[in-house]
Amino acid sequence: MADAQTFEHETRARPLWGGPPPGWRARIYRIAFEADTPAGRLFDKVVIAAILLSVCIVFADSIPRLHARWARHFLFAEWGFTALFTAEYALRLVCLRQPWRYAKSFYGIIDLLAVVPTYLALLFPAIHVLIDVRVLRLLRVFRIFKLTAYIAEYQQLAVALVASRRKIAVFLASVVLIVVVLGSLMYVIEGPTHGFTSIPVSIYWAITTMTTVGYGDIIPQTPVGRFVTALMMLLGWGTLAVPTGIVTSEIALQRGRGPESLDRATRGAIGLSPTPPCTACGEVEHLPRARHCHACGARLPRAAEAQPEPTR
C-alpha cells in the first residue's frame, strides 16, 4: 500500500517551472508545454516548421548570390519569424507561476538567443562597427536546438546515453591515459629536434594522430617514432568504433526491454514519467505529468487506478 501511495505521489509531481495559475494561463500552458494534447501537438508542429524554415533562410542569406537577389524577402521573412518566436517566448513566460525559472533554463536561453540578434540589428544600426551583423545573426541557428524537445527519437538516444554514461566515462578516461602515455613516449623518442618540444605538444600530436586528423605540423622522423605513429593510427580507428558500439548496444537493449525497465534515476534524467501505460493503445513513454497519451490522445489513468486490486 505504501508503494502505491509513493508511486501516486511521484506521478502527481509539480508541473514544469512552477506550473500555471488557474484560468486562461492554464489553457496556454496546456498548449505550449503539454505536447500530449491535440492543441499542443499542433502548436509543436507549427514551431518545428518555423524553426526549420528560419534556419534555412539564415543559410540561404549567407550565400552572396542569393543575398544580392532576395535580401529584401529574407528580411521580411526574418521579421516574421522573429515576431512568431517572440510571441511564443512571451506566451511561455506569461503562463508560468515562475517564469524566471524557464528564462534561465536551456530552452529559455535558446528562445532568447533566437530573437535577440534581429532586435540588436534594429536598435543598434552601427553595431557593425564592433561586429559584423551577419555573424551576429548566426545566433539564430540556435533555434535548431529546440527541435530536441519535440523529437521522440531524441528521447531514445538520451536513454542510451544516460544508461551508458559510466561505460563512456571509463572509455574516455582510457583514451586520455593512452594519449598521455604515448605522447610522453614520443617526446622521449623524437625529442625537441624533431618538433616534439614539450610533453604537452607531444600530447597534442597524439590527440590529432589518434583521431586521424593529422595536421602534419609535427612529423616523426625516427623509425621507432613512425612505428608508434602507425600503431596510434590503427588504435584511432578502434577508438572511434567503441563509443558507437556502446551506445548502439544500449539502444538495442532499451528497445527490447522498454522504458518501463529503466531505473528511476535514468528516467528522471531523460524526462520519462512513471505514468502507467495507456489503456487504449498500451503506450508507456509519456512526458512528466502527462494527462493524455501522445500516441492516441486518450486520457491516461491515474496511478492509483492502474494499481491492481490486492488479492485476499
PDB file of C-alpha atoms in Angstrom:
ATOM      1  CA  MET A   1       0.000   0.000   0.000  1.00  0.00           C
ATOM      2  CA  ALA A   2       2.847   2.335   0.840  1.00  0.00           C
ATOM      3  CA  ASP A   3       4.469   1.665  -2.526  1.00  0.00           C
ATOM      4  CA  ALA A   4       1.242   2.522  -4.328  1.00  0.00           C
ATOM      5  CA  GLN A   5       0.919   5.778  -2.403  1.00  0.00           C
ATOM      6  CA  THR A   6       4.550   6.687  -3.130  1.00  0.00           C
ATOM      7  CA  PHE A   7       4.072   5.925  -6.832  1.00  0.00           C
ATOM      8  CA  GLU A   8       0.915   8.045  -6.981  1.00  0.00           C
ATOM      9  CA  HIS A   9       2.680  10.890  -5.199  1.00  0.00           C
ATOM     10  CA  GLU A  10       5.535  10.810  -7.704  1.00  0.00           C
ATOM     11  CA  THR A  11       3.165  10.866 -10.668  1.00  0.00           C
ATOM     12  CA  ARG A  12       1.483  13.975  -9.284  1.00  0.00           C
ATOM     13  CA  ALA A  13       4.699  15.978  -9.164  1.00  0.00           C
ATOM     14  CA  ARG A  14       4.543  19.709  -9.640  1.00  0.00           C
ATOM     15  CA  PRO A  15       4.286  20.921 -13.237  1.00  0.00           C
ATOM     16  CA  LEU A  16       7.286  22.282 -15.093  1.00  0.00           C
ATOM     17  CA  TRP A  17       8.740  25.619 -13.936  1.00  0.00           C
ATOM     18  CA  GLY A  18       6.159  26.140 -11.216  1.00  0.00           C
ATOM     19  CA  GLY A  19       3.171  25.344 -13.419  1.00  0.00           C
ATOM     20  CA  PRO A  20       0.380  27.725 -14.426  1.00  0.00           C
ATOM     21  CA  PRO A  21      -2.094  29.572 -12.245  1.00  0.00           C
ATOM     22  CA  PRO A  22      -5.755  28.671 -12.876  1.00  0.00           C
ATOM     23  CA  GLY A  23      -7.697  30.327 -15.664  1.00  0.00           C
ATOM     24  CA  TRP A  24      -6.655  31.355 -19.142  1.00  0.00           C
ATOM     25  CA  ARG A  25      -2.960  30.927 -18.378  1.00  0.00           C
ATOM     26  CA  ALA A  26      -3.564  27.256 -17.596  1.00  0.00           C
ATOM     27  CA  ARG A  27      -5.065  26.828 -21.074  1.00  0.00           C
ATOM     28  CA  ILE A  28      -1.999  28.463 -22.648  1.00  0.00           C
ATOM     29  CA  TYR A  29       0.240  26.189 -20.559  1.00  0.00           C
ATOM     30  CA  ARG A  30      -1.512  23.066 -21.861  1.00  0.00           C
ATOM     31  CA  ILE A  31      -0.926  24.238 -25.423  1.00  0.00           C
ATOM     32  CA  ALA A  32       2.663  25.481 -25.027  1.00  0.00           C
ATOM     33  CA  PHE A  33       4.090  22.833 -22.696  1.00  0.00           C
ATOM     34  CA  GLU A  34       1.909  19.725 -22.915  1.00  0.00           C
ATOM     35  CA  ALA A  35       2.611  18.033 -26.227  1.00  0.00           C
ATOM     36  CA  ASP A  36       0.235  15.138 -25.483  1.00  0.00           C
ATOM     37  CA  THR A  37      -2.885  17.176 -26.286  1.00  0.00           C
ATOM     38  CA  PRO A  38      -4.232  17.845 -29.805  1.00  0.00           C
ATOM     39  CA  ALA A  39      -3.696  21.601 -29.436  1.00  0.00           C
ATOM     40  CA  GLY A  40      -0.229  21.014 -28.012  1.00  0.00           C
ATOM     41  CA  ARG A  41       0.735  18.740 -30.909  1.00  0.00           C
ATOM     42  CA  LEU A  42      -0.464  21.344 -33.428  1.00  0.00           C
ATOM     43  CA  PHE A  43       1.484  24.050 -31.599  1.00  0.00           C
ATOM     44  CA  ASP A  44       4.649  21.930 -31.702  1.00  0.00           C
ATOM     45  CA  LYS A  45       4.238  21.211 -35.422  1.00  0.00           C
ATOM     46  CA  VAL A  46       3.948  24.930 -36.171  1.00  0.00           C
ATOM     47  CA  VAL A  47       7.032  25.708 -34.075  1.00  0.00           C
ATOM     48  CA  ILE A  48       9.047  22.922 -35.738  1.00  0.00           C
ATOM     49  CA  ALA A  49       8.118  24.165 -39.215  1.00  0.00           C
ATOM     50  CA  ALA A  50       9.023  27.746 -38.277  1.00  0.00           C
ATOM     51  CA  ILE A  51      12.370  26.663 -36.818  1.00  0.00           C
ATOM     52  CA  LEU A  52      13.341  24.705 -39.923  1.00  0.00           C
ATOM     53  CA  LEU A  53      12.264  27.463 -42.322  1.00  0.00           C
ATOM     54  CA  SER A  54      14.026  30.196 -40.344  1.00  0.00           C
ATOM     55  CA  VAL A  55      17.278  28.229 -40.214  1.00  0.00           C
ATOM     56  CA  CYS A  56      17.060  27.566 -43.965  1.00  0.00           C
ATOM     57  CA  ILE A  57      16.664  31.299 -44.548  1.00  0.00           C
ATOM     58  CA  VAL A  58      19.744  32.007 -42.429  1.00  0.00           C
ATOM     59  CA  PHE A  59      21.722  29.538 -44.533  1.00  0.00           C
ATOM     60  CA  ALA A  60      20.396  30.940 -47.810  1.00  0.00           C
ATOM     61  CA  ASP A  61      21.065  34.522 -46.731  1.00  0.00           C
ATOM     62  CA  SER A  62      24.726  33.642 -46.185  1.00  0.00           C
ATOM     63  CA  ILE A  63      25.127  32.874 -49.930  1.00  0.00           C
ATOM     64  CA  PRO A  64      26.198  36.134 -51.651  1.00  0.00           C
ATOM     65  CA  ARG A  65      24.332  35.402 -54.895  1.00  0.00           C
ATOM     66  CA  LEU A  66      21.040  34.705 -53.088  1.00  0.00           C
ATOM     67  CA  HIS A  67      21.524  37.572 -50.677  1.00  0.00           C
ATOM     68  CA  ALA A  68      22.010  40.053 -53.533  1.00  0.00           C
ATOM     69  CA  ARG A  69      18.779  38.932 -55.208  1.00  0.00           C
ATOM     70  CA  TRP A  70      16.456  38.102 -52.295  1.00  0.00           C
ATOM     71  CA  ALA A  71      17.803  40.263 -49.441  1.00  0.00           C
ATOM     72  CA  ARG A  72      14.527  42.166 -49.052  1.00  0.00           C
ATOM     73  CA  HIS A  73      12.453  38.987 -48.987  1.00  0.00           C
ATOM     74  CA  PHE A  74      14.817  37.401 -46.478  1.00  0.00           C
ATOM     75  CA  LEU A  75      14.468  40.483 -44.272  1.00  0.00           C
ATOM     76  CA  PHE A  76      10.663  40.337 -44.320  1.00  0.00           C
ATOM     77  CA  ALA A  77      10.721  36.617 -43.592  1.00  0.00           C
ATOM     78  CA  GLU A  78      13.179  37.116 -40.763  1.00  0.00           C
ATOM     79  CA  TRP A  79      10.997  39.715 -39.103  1.00  0.00           C
ATOM     80  CA  GLY A  80       8.009  37.419 -39.478  1.00  0.00           C
ATOM     81  CA  PHE A  81       9.844  34.568 -37.780  1.00  0.00           C
ATOM     82  CA  THR A  82      11.184  36.921 -35.124  1.00  0.00           C
ATOM     83  CA  ALA A  83       7.661  38.104 -34.326  1.00  0.00           C
ATOM     84  CA  LEU A  84       6.455  34.487 -34.154  1.00  0.00           C
ATOM     85  CA  PHE A  85       9.254  33.357 -31.835  1.00  0.00           C
ATOM     86  CA  THR A  86       8.870  36.475 -29.696  1.00  0.00           C
ATOM     87  CA  ALA A  87       5.173  35.704 -29.254  1.00  0.00           C
ATOM     88  CA  GLU A  88       5.997  32.087 -28.411  1.00  0.00           C
ATOM     89  CA  TYR A  89       8.585  33.163 -25.850  1.00  0.00           C
ATOM     90  CA  ALA A  90       6.176  35.654 -24.287  1.00  0.00           C
ATOM     91  CA  LEU A  91       3.388  33.053 -24.089  1.00  0.00           C
ATOM     92  CA  ARG A  92       5.678  30.559 -22.394  1.00  0.00           C
ATOM     93  CA  LEU A  93       6.673  33.159 -19.805  1.00  0.00           C
ATOM     94  CA  VAL A  94       3.232  34.585 -19.144  1.00  0.00           C
ATOM     95  CA  CYS A  95       1.588  31.217 -18.456  1.00  0.00           C
ATOM     96  CA  LEU A  96       4.006  30.216 -15.684  1.00  0.00           C
ATOM     97  CA  ARG A  97       3.950  30.968 -11.996  1.00  0.00           C
ATOM     98  CA  GLN A  98       7.746  31.203 -12.005  1.00  0.00           C
ATOM     99  CA  PRO A  99       8.695  32.496 -15.465  1.00  0.00           C
ATOM    100  CA  TRP A 100      12.278  33.284 -14.449  1.00  0.00           C
ATOM    101  CA  ARG A 101      12.918  29.550 -13.965  1.00  0.00           C
ATOM    102  CA  TYR A 102      12.061  28.919 -17.604  1.00  0.00           C
ATOM    103  CA  ALA A 103      14.014  32.003 -18.712  1.00  0.00           C
ATOM    104  CA  LYS A 104      17.145  30.585 -17.032  1.00  0.00           C
ATOM    105  CA  SER A 105      16.653  27.080 -18.427  1.00  0.00           C
ATOM    106  CA  PHE A 106      18.419  25.726 -21.531  1.00  0.00           C
ATOM    107  CA  TYR A 107      15.410  26.156 -23.829  1.00  0.00           C
ATOM    108  CA  GLY A 108      14.593  29.552 -22.360  1.00  0.00           C
ATOM    109  CA  ILE A 109      18.083  30.793 -23.240  1.00  0.00           C
ATOM    110  CA  ILE A 110      17.755  29.292 -26.727  1.00  0.00           C
ATOM    111  CA  ASP A 111      14.423  31.094 -27.187  1.00  0.00           C
ATOM    112  CA  LEU A 112      16.080  34.368 -26.214  1.00  0.00           C
ATOM    113  CA  LEU A 113      19.069  33.834 -28.499  1.00  0.00           C
ATOM    114  CA  ALA A 114      16.671  33.142 -31.368  1.00  0.00           C
ATOM    115  CA  VAL A 115      15.210  36.666 -31.287  1.00  0.00           C
ATOM    116  CA  VAL A 116      17.931  38.889 -29.821  1.00  0.00           C
ATOM    117  CA  PRO A 117      20.078  39.349 -32.977  1.00  0.00           C
ATOM    118  CA  THR A 118      17.261  40.831 -35.050  1.00  0.00           C
ATOM    119  CA  TYR A 119      16.380  43.357 -32.348  1.00  0.00           C
ATOM    120  CA  LEU A 120      20.037  44.250 -31.812  1.00  0.00           C
ATOM    121  CA  ALA A 121      20.422  44.967 -35.514  1.00  0.00           C
ATOM    122  CA  LEU A 122      17.366  47.240 -35.338  1.00  0.00           C
ATOM    123  CA  LEU A 123      18.235  49.079 -32.116  1.00  0.00           C
ATOM    124  CA  PHE A 124      21.937  49.462 -32.841  1.00  0.00           C
ATOM    125  CA  PRO A 125      22.409  50.051 -36.584  1.00  0.00           C
ATOM    126  CA  ALA A 126      26.054  50.977 -36.025  1.00  0.00           C
ATOM    127  CA  ILE A 127      26.797  47.634 -34.370  1.00  0.00           C
ATOM    128  CA  HIS A 128      28.671  46.591 -37.496  1.00  0.00           C
ATOM    129  CA  VAL A 129      31.500  48.797 -36.249  1.00  0.00           C
ATOM    130  CA  LEU A 130      32.091  46.268 -33.482  1.00  0.00           C
ATOM    131  CA  ILE A 131      30.907  43.074 -35.114  1.00  0.00           C
ATOM    132  CA  ASP A 132      29.501  42.048 -38.458  1.00  0.00           C
ATOM    133  CA  VAL A 133      25.725  41.820 -38.178  1.00  0.00           C
ATOM    134  CA  ARG A 134      25.728  38.795 -40.446  1.00  0.00           C
ATOM    135  CA  VAL A 135      27.927  36.947 -37.956  1.00  0.00           C
ATOM    136  CA  LEU A 136      25.666  38.013 -35.102  1.00  0.00           C
ATOM    137  CA  ARG A 137      22.644  36.712 -36.975  1.00  0.00           C
ATOM    138  CA  LEU A 138      24.148  33.246 -36.998  1.00  0.00           C
ATOM    139  CA  LEU A 139      22.969  33.030 -33.381  1.00  0.00           C
ATOM    140  CA  ARG A 140      19.556  32.282 -34.862  1.00  0.00           C
ATOM    141  CA  VAL A 141      20.839  28.838 -35.764  1.00  0.00           C
ATOM    142  CA  PHE A 142      20.376  28.093 -32.050  1.00  0.00           C
ATOM    143  CA  ARG A 143      16.709  27.661 -32.890  1.00  0.00           C
ATOM    144  CA  ILE A 144      17.538  24.232 -34.221  1.00  0.00           C
ATOM    145  CA  PHE A 145      18.364  23.077 -30.694  1.00  0.00           C
ATOM    146  CA  LYS A 146      14.717  23.455 -29.748  1.00  0.00           C
ATOM    147  CA  LEU A 147      13.855  20.569 -32.036  1.00  0.00           C
ATOM    148  CA  THR A 148      15.236  18.145 -29.476  1.00  0.00           C
ATOM    149  CA  ALA A 149      12.289  18.963 -27.247  1.00  0.00           C
ATOM    150  CA  TYR A 150       9.839  17.652 -29.844  1.00  0.00           C
ATOM    151  CA  ILE A 151      11.576  14.672 -31.449  1.00  0.00           C
ATOM    152  CA  ALA A 152      10.682  11.299 -29.896  1.00  0.00           C
ATOM    153  CA  GLU A 153      13.862   9.653 -31.190  1.00  0.00           C
ATOM    154  CA  TYR A 154      15.900  12.153 -29.182  1.00  0.00           C
ATOM    155  CA  GLN A 155      14.412  10.583 -26.077  1.00  0.00           C
ATOM    156  CA  GLN A 156      15.605   7.122 -27.157  1.00  0.00           C
ATOM    157  CA  LEU A 157      19.119   8.449 -27.732  1.00  0.00           C
ATOM    158  CA  ALA A 158      19.020  10.223 -24.372  1.00  0.00           C
ATOM    159  CA  VAL A 159      18.042   6.941 -22.715  1.00  0.00           C
ATOM    160  CA  ALA A 160      21.040   5.178 -24.243  1.00  0.00           C
ATOM    161  CA  LEU A 161      23.476   7.987 -23.404  1.00  0.00           C
ATOM    162  CA  VAL A 162      22.343   8.261 -19.791  1.00  0.00           C
ATOM    163  CA  ALA A 163      22.279   4.491 -19.263  1.00  0.00           C
ATOM    164  CA  SER A 164      25.773   4.047 -20.752  1.00  0.00           C
ATOM    165  CA  ARG A 165      27.319   7.155 -19.194  1.00  0.00           C
ATOM    166  CA  ARG A 166      29.619   5.149 -16.915  1.00  0.00           C
ATOM    167  CA  LYS A 167      30.908   2.988 -19.749  1.00  0.00           C
ATOM    168  CA  ILE A 168      31.546   6.087 -21.864  1.00  0.00           C
ATOM    169  CA  ALA A 169      33.327   7.770 -18.938  1.00  0.00           C
ATOM    170  CA  VAL A 170      35.585   4.738 -18.467  1.00  0.00           C
ATOM    171  CA  PHE A 171      36.318   4.687 -22.198  1.00  0.00           C
ATOM    172  CA  LEU A 172      37.191   8.400 -22.290  1.00  0.00           C
ATOM    173  CA  ALA A 173      39.434   8.002 -19.263  1.00  0.00           C
ATOM    174  CA  SER A 174      41.227   5.143 -21.041  1.00  0.00           C
ATOM    175  CA  VAL A 175      41.706   7.276 -24.159  1.00  0.00           C
ATOM    176  CA  VAL A 176      43.134  10.131 -22.091  1.00  0.00           C
ATOM    177  CA  LEU A 177      45.532   7.722 -20.410  1.00  0.00           C
ATOM    178  CA  ILE A 178      46.673   6.277 -23.752  1.00  0.00           C
ATOM    179  CA  VAL A 179      47.192   9.747 -25.235  1.00  0.00           C
ATOM    180  CA  VAL A 180      49.226  10.927 -22.246  1.00  0.00           C
ATOM    181  CA  VAL A 181      51.406   7.799 -22.186  1.00  0.00           C
ATOM    182  CA  LEU A 182      52.072   7.686 -25.939  1.00  0.00           C
ATOM    183  CA  GLY A 183      52.566  11.435 -26.157  1.00  0.00           C
ATOM    184  CA  SER A 184      55.149  11.296 -23.392  1.00  0.00           C
ATOM    185  CA  LEU A 185      56.784   8.323 -25.102  1.00  0.00           C
ATOM    186  CA  MET A 186      57.064  10.243 -28.374  1.00  0.00           C
ATOM    187  CA  TYR A 187      58.651  13.157 -26.526  1.00  0.00           C
ATOM    188  CA  VAL A 188      61.339  10.761 -25.319  1.00  0.00           C
ATOM    189  CA  ILE A 189      61.750   9.074 -28.720  1.00  0.00           C
ATOM    190  CA  GLU A 190      61.730  12.117 -31.025  1.00  0.00           C
ATOM    191  CA  GLY A 191      62.731  14.989 -28.777  1.00  0.00           C
ATOM    192  CA  PRO A 192      62.724  18.754 -29.409  1.00  0.00           C
ATOM    193  CA  THR A 193      64.900  18.456 -32.520  1.00  0.00           C
ATOM    194  CA  HIS A 194      62.010  16.838 -34.425  1.00  0.00           C
ATOM    195  CA  GLY A 195      59.290  19.237 -33.267  1.00  0.00           C
ATOM    196  CA  PHE A 196      58.281  17.491 -30.031  1.00  0.00           C
ATOM    197  CA  THR A 197      59.393  20.432 -27.933  1.00  0.00           C
ATOM    198  CA  SER A 198      57.465  19.525 -24.775  1.00  0.00           C
ATOM    199  CA  ILE A 199      55.174  16.883 -23.345  1.00  0.00           C
ATOM    200  CA  PRO A 200      52.001  18.993 -23.875  1.00  0.00           C
ATOM    201  CA  VAL A 201      52.974  19.473 -27.537  1.00  0.00           C
ATOM    202  CA  SER A 202      53.555  15.732 -27.830  1.00  0.00           C
ATOM    203  CA  ILE A 203      50.156  15.031 -26.276  1.00  0.00           C
ATOM    204  CA  TYR A 204      48.600  17.431 -28.795  1.00  0.00           C
ATOM    205  CA  TRP A 205      50.293  15.428 -31.572  1.00  0.00           C
ATOM    206  CA  ALA A 206      48.990  12.179 -30.046  1.00  0.00           C
ATOM    207  CA  ILE A 207      45.421  13.514 -29.999  1.00  0.00           C
ATOM    208  CA  THR A 208      45.490  14.637 -33.629  1.00  0.00           C
ATOM    209  CA  THR A 209      47.053  11.338 -34.667  1.00  0.00           C
ATOM    210  CA  MET A 210      44.666   9.104 -32.726  1.00  0.00           C
ATOM    211  CA  THR A 211      41.634  10.986 -34.024  1.00  0.00           C
ATOM    212  CA  THR A 212      43.024  10.526 -37.575  1.00  0.00           C
ATOM    213  CA  VAL A 213      43.136  14.306 -38.107  1.00  0.00           C
ATOM    214  CA  GLY A 214      46.882  14.546 -38.663  1.00  0.00           C
ATOM    215  CA  TYR A 215      47.559  18.233 -39.381  1.00  0.00           C
ATOM    216  CA  GLY A 216      51.132  17.462 -40.405  1.00  0.00           C
ATOM    217  CA  ASP A 217      52.662  20.287 -38.393  1.00  0.00           C
ATOM    218  CA  ILE A 218      54.631  17.731 -36.341  1.00  0.00           C
ATOM    219  CA  ILE A 219      56.053  14.678 -38.138  1.00  0.00           C
ATOM    220  CA  PRO A 220      58.055  11.844 -36.539  1.00  0.00           C
ATOM    221  CA  GLN A 221      61.447  11.302 -38.139  1.00  0.00           C
ATOM    222  CA  THR A 222      62.866   8.239 -36.424  1.00  0.00           C
ATOM    223  CA  PRO A 223      61.884   4.652 -37.359  1.00  0.00           C
ATOM    224  CA  VAL A 224      60.673   3.946 -33.824  1.00  0.00           C
ATOM    225  CA  GLY A 225      58.593   7.122 -33.818  1.00  0.00           C
ATOM    226  CA  ARG A 226      56.995   6.204 -37.120  1.00  0.00           C
ATOM    227  CA  PHE A 227      56.188   2.734 -35.781  1.00  0.00           C
ATOM    228  CA  VAL A 228      54.446   4.286 -32.763  1.00  0.00           C
ATOM    229  CA  THR A 229      52.624   6.651 -35.113  1.00  0.00           C
ATOM    230  CA  ALA A 230      51.323   3.765 -37.233  1.00  0.00           C
ATOM    231  CA  LEU A 231      50.222   1.973 -34.065  1.00  0.00           C
ATOM    232  CA  MET A 232      48.331   5.048 -32.897  1.00  0.00           C
ATOM    233  CA  MET A 233      46.592   5.414 -36.267  1.00  0.00           C
ATOM    234  CA  LEU A 234      45.342   1.833 -36.094  1.00  0.00           C
ATOM    235  CA  LEU A 235      44.343   2.396 -32.479  1.00  0.00           C
ATOM    236  CA  GLY A 236      42.451   5.506 -33.517  1.00  0.00           C
ATOM    237  CA  TRP A 237      40.154   3.525 -35.799  1.00  0.00           C
ATOM    238  CA  GLY A 238      39.293   1.265 -32.900  1.00  0.00           C
ATOM    239  CA  THR A 239      38.595   4.133 -30.516  1.00  0.00           C
ATOM    240  CA  LEU A 240      36.105   5.609 -32.966  1.00  0.00           C
ATOM    241  CA  ALA A 241      34.122   2.370 -33.009  1.00  0.00           C
ATOM    242  CA  VAL A 242      33.982   1.757 -29.254  1.00  0.00           C
ATOM    243  CA  PRO A 243      31.575   4.569 -28.181  1.00  0.00           C
ATOM    244  CA  THR A 244      29.386   3.861 -31.198  1.00  0.00           C
ATOM    245  CA  GLY A 245      29.128   0.239 -30.163  1.00  0.00           C
ATOM    246  CA  ILE A 246      28.372   1.158 -26.549  1.00  0.00           C
ATOM    247  CA  VAL A 247      25.514   3.492 -27.435  1.00  0.00           C
ATOM    248  CA  THR A 248      24.147   1.232 -30.190  1.00  0.00           C
ATOM    249  CA  SER A 249      24.027  -1.808 -27.925  1.00  0.00           C
ATOM    250  CA  GLU A 250      22.314   0.217 -25.223  1.00  0.00           C
ATOM    251  CA  ILE A 251      19.698   1.435 -27.706  1.00  0.00           C
ATOM    252  CA  ALA A 252      19.025  -2.167 -28.734  1.00  0.00           C
ATOM    253  CA  LEU A 253      18.686  -3.211 -25.093  1.00  0.00           C
ATOM    254  CA  GLN A 254      16.297  -0.378 -24.268  1.00  0.00           C
ATOM    255  CA  ARG A 255      14.121  -1.162 -27.285  1.00  0.00           C
ATOM    256  CA  GLY A 256      13.963  -4.783 -26.248  1.00  0.00           C
ATOM    257  CA  ARG A 257      13.187  -4.133 -22.595  1.00  0.00           C
ATOM    258  CA  GLY A 258      11.077  -0.998 -22.975  1.00  0.00           C
ATOM    259  CA  PRO A 259      11.279   2.230 -20.943  1.00  0.00           C
ATOM    260  CA  GLU A 260       9.422   0.677 -18.011  1.00  0.00           C
ATOM    261  CA  SER A 261      12.597  -1.298 -17.173  1.00  0.00           C
ATOM    262  CA  LEU A 262      14.733   1.824 -16.600  1.00  0.00           C
ATOM    263  CA  ASP A 263      15.816   2.762 -13.111  1.00  0.00           C
ATOM    264  CA  ARG A 264      14.312   5.852 -11.533  1.00  0.00           C
ATOM    265  CA  ALA A 265      17.472   7.970 -11.888  1.00  0.00           C
ATOM    266  CA  THR A 266      17.701   7.312 -15.629  1.00  0.00           C
ATOM    267  CA  ARG A 267      14.001   8.003 -16.155  1.00  0.00           C
ATOM    268  CA  GLY A 268      14.303  11.292 -14.303  1.00  0.00           C
ATOM    269  CA  ALA A 269      17.406  12.346 -16.231  1.00  0.00           C
ATOM    270  CA  ILE A 270      15.761  11.859 -19.627  1.00  0.00           C
ATOM    271  CA  GLY A 271      12.306  13.161 -18.709  1.00  0.00           C
ATOM    272  CA  LEU A 272      10.338   9.894 -18.774  1.00  0.00           C
ATOM    273  CA  SER A 273       7.472   9.802 -16.346  1.00  0.00           C
ATOM    274  CA  PRO A 274       6.416   6.834 -14.224  1.00  0.00           C
ATOM    275  CA  THR A 275       2.863   7.127 -15.537  1.00  0.00           C
ATOM    276  CA  PRO A 276       1.028   3.830 -16.147  1.00  0.00           C
ATOM    277  CA  PRO A 277       0.509   2.533 -19.694  1.00  0.00           C
ATOM    278  CA  CYS A 278      -2.277   3.941 -21.829  1.00  0.00           C
ATOM    279  CA  THR A 279      -5.373   1.757 -21.516  1.00  0.00           C
ATOM    280  CA  ALA A 280      -6.325   2.414 -25.141  1.00  0.00           C
ATOM    281  CA  CYS A 281      -3.089   1.688 -27.039  1.00  0.00           C
ATOM    282  CA  GLY A 282      -0.645   0.445 -24.409  1.00  0.00           C
ATOM    283  CA  GLU A 283       1.928   3.229 -24.975  1.00  0.00           C
ATOM    284  CA  VAL A 284       4.243   3.649 -21.968  1.00  0.00           C
ATOM    285  CA  GLU A 285       6.501   6.579 -22.958  1.00  0.00           C
ATOM    286  CA  HIS A 286       4.853   9.737 -21.647  1.00  0.00           C
ATOM    287  CA  LEU A 287       6.177  13.104 -20.608  1.00  0.00           C
ATOM    288  CA  PRO A 288       6.190  14.010 -16.905  1.00  0.00           C
ATOM    289  CA  ARG A 289       2.714  14.913 -15.605  1.00  0.00           C
ATOM    290  CA  ALA A 290       1.113  13.942 -18.918  1.00  0.00           C
ATOM    291  CA  ARG A 291      -2.661  13.613 -18.779  1.00  0.00           C
ATOM    292  CA  HIS A 292      -3.252  12.301 -22.299  1.00  0.00           C
ATOM    293  CA  CYS A 293      -1.461   9.686 -24.384  1.00  0.00           C
ATOM    294  CA  HIS A 294       0.763  11.283 -27.044  1.00  0.00           C
ATOM    295  CA  ALA A 295       0.144   8.330 -29.403  1.00  0.00           C
ATOM    296  CA  CYS A 296      -3.662   8.107 -29.443  1.00  0.00           C
ATOM    297  CA  GLY A 297      -4.852  11.091 -27.382  1.00  0.00           C
ATOM    298  CA  ALA A 298      -6.752   9.001 -24.828  1.00  0.00           C
ATOM    299  CA  ARG A 299      -6.772  10.155 -21.220  1.00  0.00           C
ATOM    300  CA  LEU A 300      -4.174   8.394 -19.096  1.00  0.00           C
ATOM    301  CA  PRO A 301      -5.305   6.573 -15.956  1.00  0.00           C
ATOM    302  CA  ARG A 302      -4.137   7.771 -12.607  1.00  0.00           C
ATOM    303  CA  ALA A 303      -1.516   5.763 -10.789  1.00  0.00           C
ATOM    304  CA  ALA A 304      -3.987   4.576  -8.183  1.00  0.00           C
ATOM    305  CA  GLU A 305      -6.406   3.427 -10.887  1.00  0.00           C
ATOM    306  CA  ALA A 306      -3.640   1.483 -12.620  1.00  0.00           C
ATOM    307  CA  GLN A 307      -2.676  -0.457  -9.493  1.00  0.00           C
ATOM    308  CA  PRO A 308      -4.120  -3.992  -9.457  1.00  0.00           C
ATOM    309  CA  GLU A 309      -6.528  -4.895  -6.692  1.00  0.00           C
ATOM    310  CA  PRO A 310      -4.743  -6.764  -3.882  1.00  0.00           C
ATOM    311  CA  THR A 311      -5.630 -10.429  -3.632  1.00  0.00           C
ATOM    312  CA  ARG A 312      -7.097 -11.610  -0.404  1.00  0.00           C
TER     313      ARG A 312
END
